[in-house]
Amino acid sequence: SRQSIVEANYKRQHENMTVQRVRQLHKKWLEFNHGEYTIMEILHKLDDFVDESDPDVDIPNSLHAFMTAEAIRKLHPDKDWLWLTGFLHDLGKVMSFWGEEQWCVVGDTFPVGCEFSKDIVLAHQLEGNPDSKHPIYS
């Protein structure tokens, strides 16, 4: 079922997204060595991407980006920086095209290196995260 796909994706994310993993990702991705693209090229590349954390969305990501930005503009006409944030919010998913697993690039995010909030989506799954028992982070 779709719900089981979503829950499985979050379970992998919640159990594996640790401070150590974030440090590895920084080292890998902050070299910016996967090419140069315009924002529109990335959005169109993502048009066929199916997000395992939200598999019911059946519109292209480029359209989703514009719709999100427009909805934010209507709600917050005085915050143009927020419109841009809405437009760009899914661009990181492109990392999946270079081998990053979906649990690592989709879904709701959460901070690492601190105690996990009970308000995180499917927070009970964080019990399997090694950082939840770390003497400093927990």
PDB file of C-alpha atoms in Angstrom:
ATOM      1  CA  SER A   1       0.000   0.000   0.000  1.00  0.00           C
ATOM      2  CA  ARG A   2       1.031   3.623  -0.420  1.00  0.00           C
ATOM      3  CA  GLN A   3       1.007   4.156   3.344  1.00  0.00           C
ATOM      4  CA  SER A   4       3.434   1.268   3.849  1.00  0.00           C
ATOM      5  CA  ILE A   5       5.787   2.788   1.246  1.00  0.00           C
ATOM      6  CA  VAL A   6       5.685   6.136   3.071  1.00  0.00           C
ATOM      7  CA  GLU A   7       6.235   4.538   6.481  1.00  0.00           C
ATOM      8  CA  ALA A   8       9.104   2.378   5.209  1.00  0.00           C
ATOM      9  CA  ASN A   9      10.802   5.444   3.707  1.00  0.00           C
ATOM     10  CA  TYR A  10      10.485   7.374   6.972  1.00  0.00           C
ATOM     11  CA  LYS A  11      11.709   4.375   8.963  1.00  0.00           C
ATOM     12  CA  ARG A  12      14.904   4.210   6.880  1.00  0.00           C
ATOM     13  CA  GLN A  13      15.331   7.974   7.271  1.00  0.00           C
ATOM     14  CA  HIS A  14      14.672   8.011  10.994  1.00  0.00           C
ATOM     15  CA  GLU A  15      16.986   5.103  11.733  1.00  0.00           C
ATOM     16  CA  ASN A  16      19.855   6.235   9.495  1.00  0.00           C
ATOM     17  CA  MET A  17      19.984  10.037   9.537  1.00  0.00           C
ATOM     18  CA  THR A  18      22.591  10.601  12.217  1.00  0.00           C
ATOM     19  CA  VAL A  19      25.211  13.249  12.904  1.00  0.00           C
ATOM     20  CA  GLN A  20      27.803  10.925  11.378  1.00  0.00           C
ATOM     21  CA  ARG A  21      25.698  10.437   8.242  1.00  0.00           C
ATOM     22  CA  VAL A  22      25.154  14.206   7.875  1.00  0.00           C
ATOM     23  CA  ARG A  23      28.915  14.749   8.085  1.00  0.00           C
ATOM     24  CA  GLN A  24      29.412  12.151   5.335  1.00  0.00           C
ATOM     25  CA  LEU A  25      26.789  13.851   3.193  1.00  0.00           C
ATOM     26  CA  HIS A  26      28.402  17.245   3.663  1.00  0.00           C
ATOM     27  CA  LYS A  27      31.724  15.836   2.530  1.00  0.00           C
ATOM     28  CA  LYS A  28      30.120  14.202  -0.505  1.00  0.00           C
ATOM     29  CA  TRP A  29      27.775  16.968  -1.671  1.00  0.00           C
ATOM     30  CA  LEU A  30      29.423  20.231  -0.674  1.00  0.00           C
ATOM     31  CA  GLU A  31      32.104  19.738  -3.305  1.00  0.00           C
ATOM     32  CA  PHE A  32      29.473  20.781  -5.883  1.00  0.00           C
ATOM     33  CA  ASN A  33      31.000  18.475  -8.489  1.00  0.00           C
ATOM     34  CA  HIS A  34      27.923  16.983 -10.148  1.00  0.00           C
ATOM     35  CA  GLY A  35      27.646  19.546 -12.917  1.00  0.00           C
ATOM     36  CA  GLU A  36      26.149  22.974 -13.474  1.00  0.00           C
ATOM     37  CA  TYR A  37      22.440  23.323 -14.068  1.00  0.00           C
ATOM     38  CA  THR A  38      19.836  26.029 -14.046  1.00  0.00           C
ATOM     39  CA  ILE A  39      17.013  25.772 -11.551  1.00  0.00           C
ATOM     40  CA  MET A  40      14.584  25.067 -14.378  1.00  0.00           C
ATOM     41  CA  GLU A  41      16.791  22.252 -15.716  1.00  0.00           C
ATOM     42  CA  ILE A  42      16.729  20.608 -12.287  1.00  0.00           C
ATOM     43  CA  LEU A  43      12.966  21.125 -11.901  1.00  0.00           C
ATOM     44  CA  HIS A  44      12.322  19.521 -15.277  1.00  0.00           C
ATOM     45  CA  LYS A  45      14.713  16.672 -14.449  1.00  0.00           C
ATOM     46  CA  LEU A  46      12.577  16.064 -11.352  1.00  0.00           C
ATOM     47  CA  ASP A  47       9.293  16.024 -13.299  1.00  0.00           C
ATOM     48  CA  ASP A  48       9.347  12.219 -13.551  1.00  0.00           C
ATOM     49  CA  PHE A  49      10.579  11.685  -9.992  1.00  0.00           C
ATOM     50  CA  VAL A  50       8.173   9.795  -7.699  1.00  0.00           C
ATOM     51  CA  ASP A  51       8.702  10.822  -4.083  1.00  0.00           C
ATOM     52  CA  GLU A  52       8.400   7.755  -1.818  1.00  0.00           C
ATOM     53  CA  SER A  53       7.477   9.998   1.112  1.00  0.00           C
ATOM     54  CA  ASP A  54       4.528  11.464  -0.827  1.00  0.00           C
ATOM     55  CA  PRO A  55       3.558   9.016  -3.593  1.00  0.00           C
ATOM     56  CA  ASP A  56       0.065  10.459  -4.064  1.00  0.00           C
ATOM     57  CA  VAL A  57       1.364  13.616  -5.743  1.00  0.00           C
ATOM     58  CA  ASP A  58       0.797  13.045  -9.421  1.00  0.00           C
ATOM     59  CA  ILE A  59       1.749  16.411 -10.904  1.00  0.00           C
ATOM     60  CA  PRO A  60       5.196  17.248 -12.266  1.00  0.00           C
ATOM     61  CA  ASN A  61       7.623  18.704  -9.716  1.00  0.00           C
ATOM     62  CA  SER A  62       8.056  21.838 -11.833  1.00  0.00           C
ATOM     63  CA  LEU A  63       4.326  22.551 -11.584  1.00  0.00           C
ATOM     64  CA  HIS A  64       4.370  21.735  -7.862  1.00  0.00           C
ATOM     65  CA  ALA A  65       7.172  24.291  -7.390  1.00  0.00           C
ATOM     66  CA  PHE A  66       5.198  27.064  -9.096  1.00  0.00           C
ATOM     67  CA  MET A  67       1.973  26.151  -7.278  1.00  0.00           C
ATOM     68  CA  THR A  68       3.752  26.146  -3.908  1.00  0.00           C
ATOM     69  CA  ALA A  69       5.353  29.529  -4.560  1.00  0.00           C
ATOM     70  CA  GLU A  70       2.037  31.011  -5.714  1.00  0.00           C
ATOM     71  CA  ALA A  71       0.139  29.668  -2.686  1.00  0.00           C
ATOM     72  CA  ILE A  72       2.759  31.198  -0.383  1.00  0.00           C
ATOM     73  CA  ARG A  73       2.617  34.505  -2.308  1.00  0.00           C
ATOM     74  CA  LYS A  74      -1.134  34.691  -1.743  1.00  0.00           C
ATOM     75  CA  LEU A  75      -0.771  33.985   1.974  1.00  0.00           C
ATOM     76  CA  HIS A  76       2.293  36.174   2.506  1.00  0.00           C
ATOM     77  CA  PRO A  77       2.363  38.903  -0.158  1.00  0.00           C
ATOM     78  CA  ASP A  78       4.977  40.883   1.786  1.00  0.00           C
ATOM     79  CA  LYS A  79       7.531  38.037   2.080  1.00  0.00           C
ATOM     80  CA  ASP A  80       9.088  37.541  -1.351  1.00  0.00           C
ATOM     81  CA  TRP A  81      11.939  35.515   0.170  1.00  0.00           C
ATOM     82  CA  LEU A  82       9.345  32.967   1.307  1.00  0.00           C
ATOM     83  CA  TRP A  83       7.923  32.618  -2.215  1.00  0.00           C
ATOM     84  CA  LEU A  84      11.415  31.712  -3.416  1.00  0.00           C
ATOM     85  CA  THR A  85      11.796  29.190  -0.600  1.00  0.00           C
ATOM     86  CA  GLY A  86       8.548  27.522  -1.676  1.00  0.00           C
ATOM     87  CA  PHE A  87       9.728  27.432  -5.268  1.00  0.00           C
ATOM     88  CA  LEU A  88      13.078  25.843  -4.396  1.00  0.00           C
ATOM     89  CA  HIS A  89      12.063  23.539  -1.551  1.00  0.00           C
ATOM     90  CA  ASP A  90      12.274  20.244  -3.468  1.00  0.00           C
ATOM     91  CA  LEU A  91      15.449  20.796  -5.499  1.00  0.00           C
ATOM     92  CA  GLY A  92      17.528  18.561  -3.212  1.00  0.00           C
ATOM     93  CA  LYS A  93      15.640  15.550  -4.526  1.00  0.00           C
ATOM     94  CA  VAL A  94      17.878  15.741  -7.582  1.00  0.00           C
ATOM     95  CA  MET A  95      20.601  14.062  -5.520  1.00  0.00           C
ATOM     96  CA  SER A  96      18.713  10.807  -6.042  1.00  0.00           C
ATOM     97  CA  PHE A  97      19.713  10.927  -9.717  1.00  0.00           C
ATOM     98  CA  TRP A  98      23.345  10.666  -8.595  1.00  0.00           C
ATOM     99  CA  GLY A  99      22.764   7.660  -6.363  1.00  0.00           C
ATOM    100  CA  GLU A 100      21.496   9.088  -3.080  1.00  0.00           C
ATOM    101  CA  GLU A 101      18.745   6.953  -1.599  1.00  0.00           C
ATOM    102  CA  GLN A 102      15.323   8.554  -1.325  1.00  0.00           C
ATOM    103  CA  TRP A 103      15.150   8.298   2.453  1.00  0.00           C
ATOM    104  CA  CYS A 104      18.087  10.682   2.450  1.00  0.00           C
ATOM    105  CA  VAL A 105      16.585  13.386   0.213  1.00  0.00           C
ATOM    106  CA  VAL A 106      12.780  13.324   0.578  1.00  0.00           C
ATOM    107  CA  GLY A 107      10.231  13.689   3.340  1.00  0.00           C
ATOM    108  CA  ASP A 108      10.053  15.894   6.380  1.00  0.00           C
ATOM    109  CA  THR A 109      13.427  16.773   7.789  1.00  0.00           C
ATOM    110  CA  PHE A 110      14.522  16.978  11.395  1.00  0.00           C
ATOM    111  CA  PRO A 111      17.560  18.325  13.220  1.00  0.00           C
ATOM    112  CA  VAL A 112      20.333  15.984  14.304  1.00  0.00           C
ATOM    113  CA  GLY A 113      22.815  16.444  17.127  1.00  0.00           C
ATOM    114  CA  CYS A 114      20.118  17.161  19.705  1.00  0.00           C
ATOM    115  CA  GLU A 115      17.230  15.426  21.397  1.00  0.00           C
ATOM    116  CA  PHE A 116      14.557  14.398  18.896  1.00  0.00           C
ATOM    117  CA  SER A 117      11.236  16.197  19.198  1.00  0.00           C
ATOM    118  CA  LYS A 118       8.081  14.184  19.732  1.00  0.00           C
ATOM    119  CA  ASP A 119       6.512  16.404  17.018  1.00  0.00           C
ATOM    120  CA  ILE A 120       8.592  14.858  14.222  1.00  0.00           C
ATOM    121  CA  VAL A 121       6.524  12.861  11.727  1.00  0.00           C
ATOM    122  CA  LEU A 122       6.433   9.206  12.864  1.00  0.00           C
ATOM    123  CA  ALA A 123       8.669  10.143  15.805  1.00  0.00           C
ATOM    124  CA  HIS A 124       8.372   6.681  17.363  1.00  0.00           C
ATOM    125  CA  GLN A 125      10.615   5.383  14.570  1.00  0.00           C
ATOM    126  CA  LEU A 126      13.490   7.507  15.875  1.00  0.00           C
ATOM    127  CA  GLU A 127      13.972   4.996  18.690  1.00  0.00           C
ATOM    128  CA  GLY A 128      15.998   2.985  16.160  1.00  0.00           C
ATOM    129  CA  ASN A 129      18.352   5.909  15.471  1.00  0.00           C
ATOM    130  CA  PRO A 130      21.720   5.430  17.215  1.00  0.00           C
ATOM    131  CA  ASP A 131      21.829   9.153  18.084  1.00  0.00           C
ATOM    132  CA  SER A 132      18.703   8.711  20.239  1.00  0.00           C
ATOM    133  CA  LYS A 133      20.925   6.943  22.760  1.00  0.00           C
ATOM    134  CA  HIS A 134      24.041   9.077  22.289  1.00  0.00           C
ATOM    135  CA  PRO A 135      25.200  10.636  25.573  1.00  0.00           C
ATOM    136  CA  ILE A 136      25.615  14.118  24.049  1.00  0.00           C
ATOM    137  CA  TYR A 137      22.953  14.213  21.314  1.00  0.00           C
ATOM    138  CA  SER A 138      20.116  12.711  23.319  1.00  0.00           C
TER     139      SER A 138
END
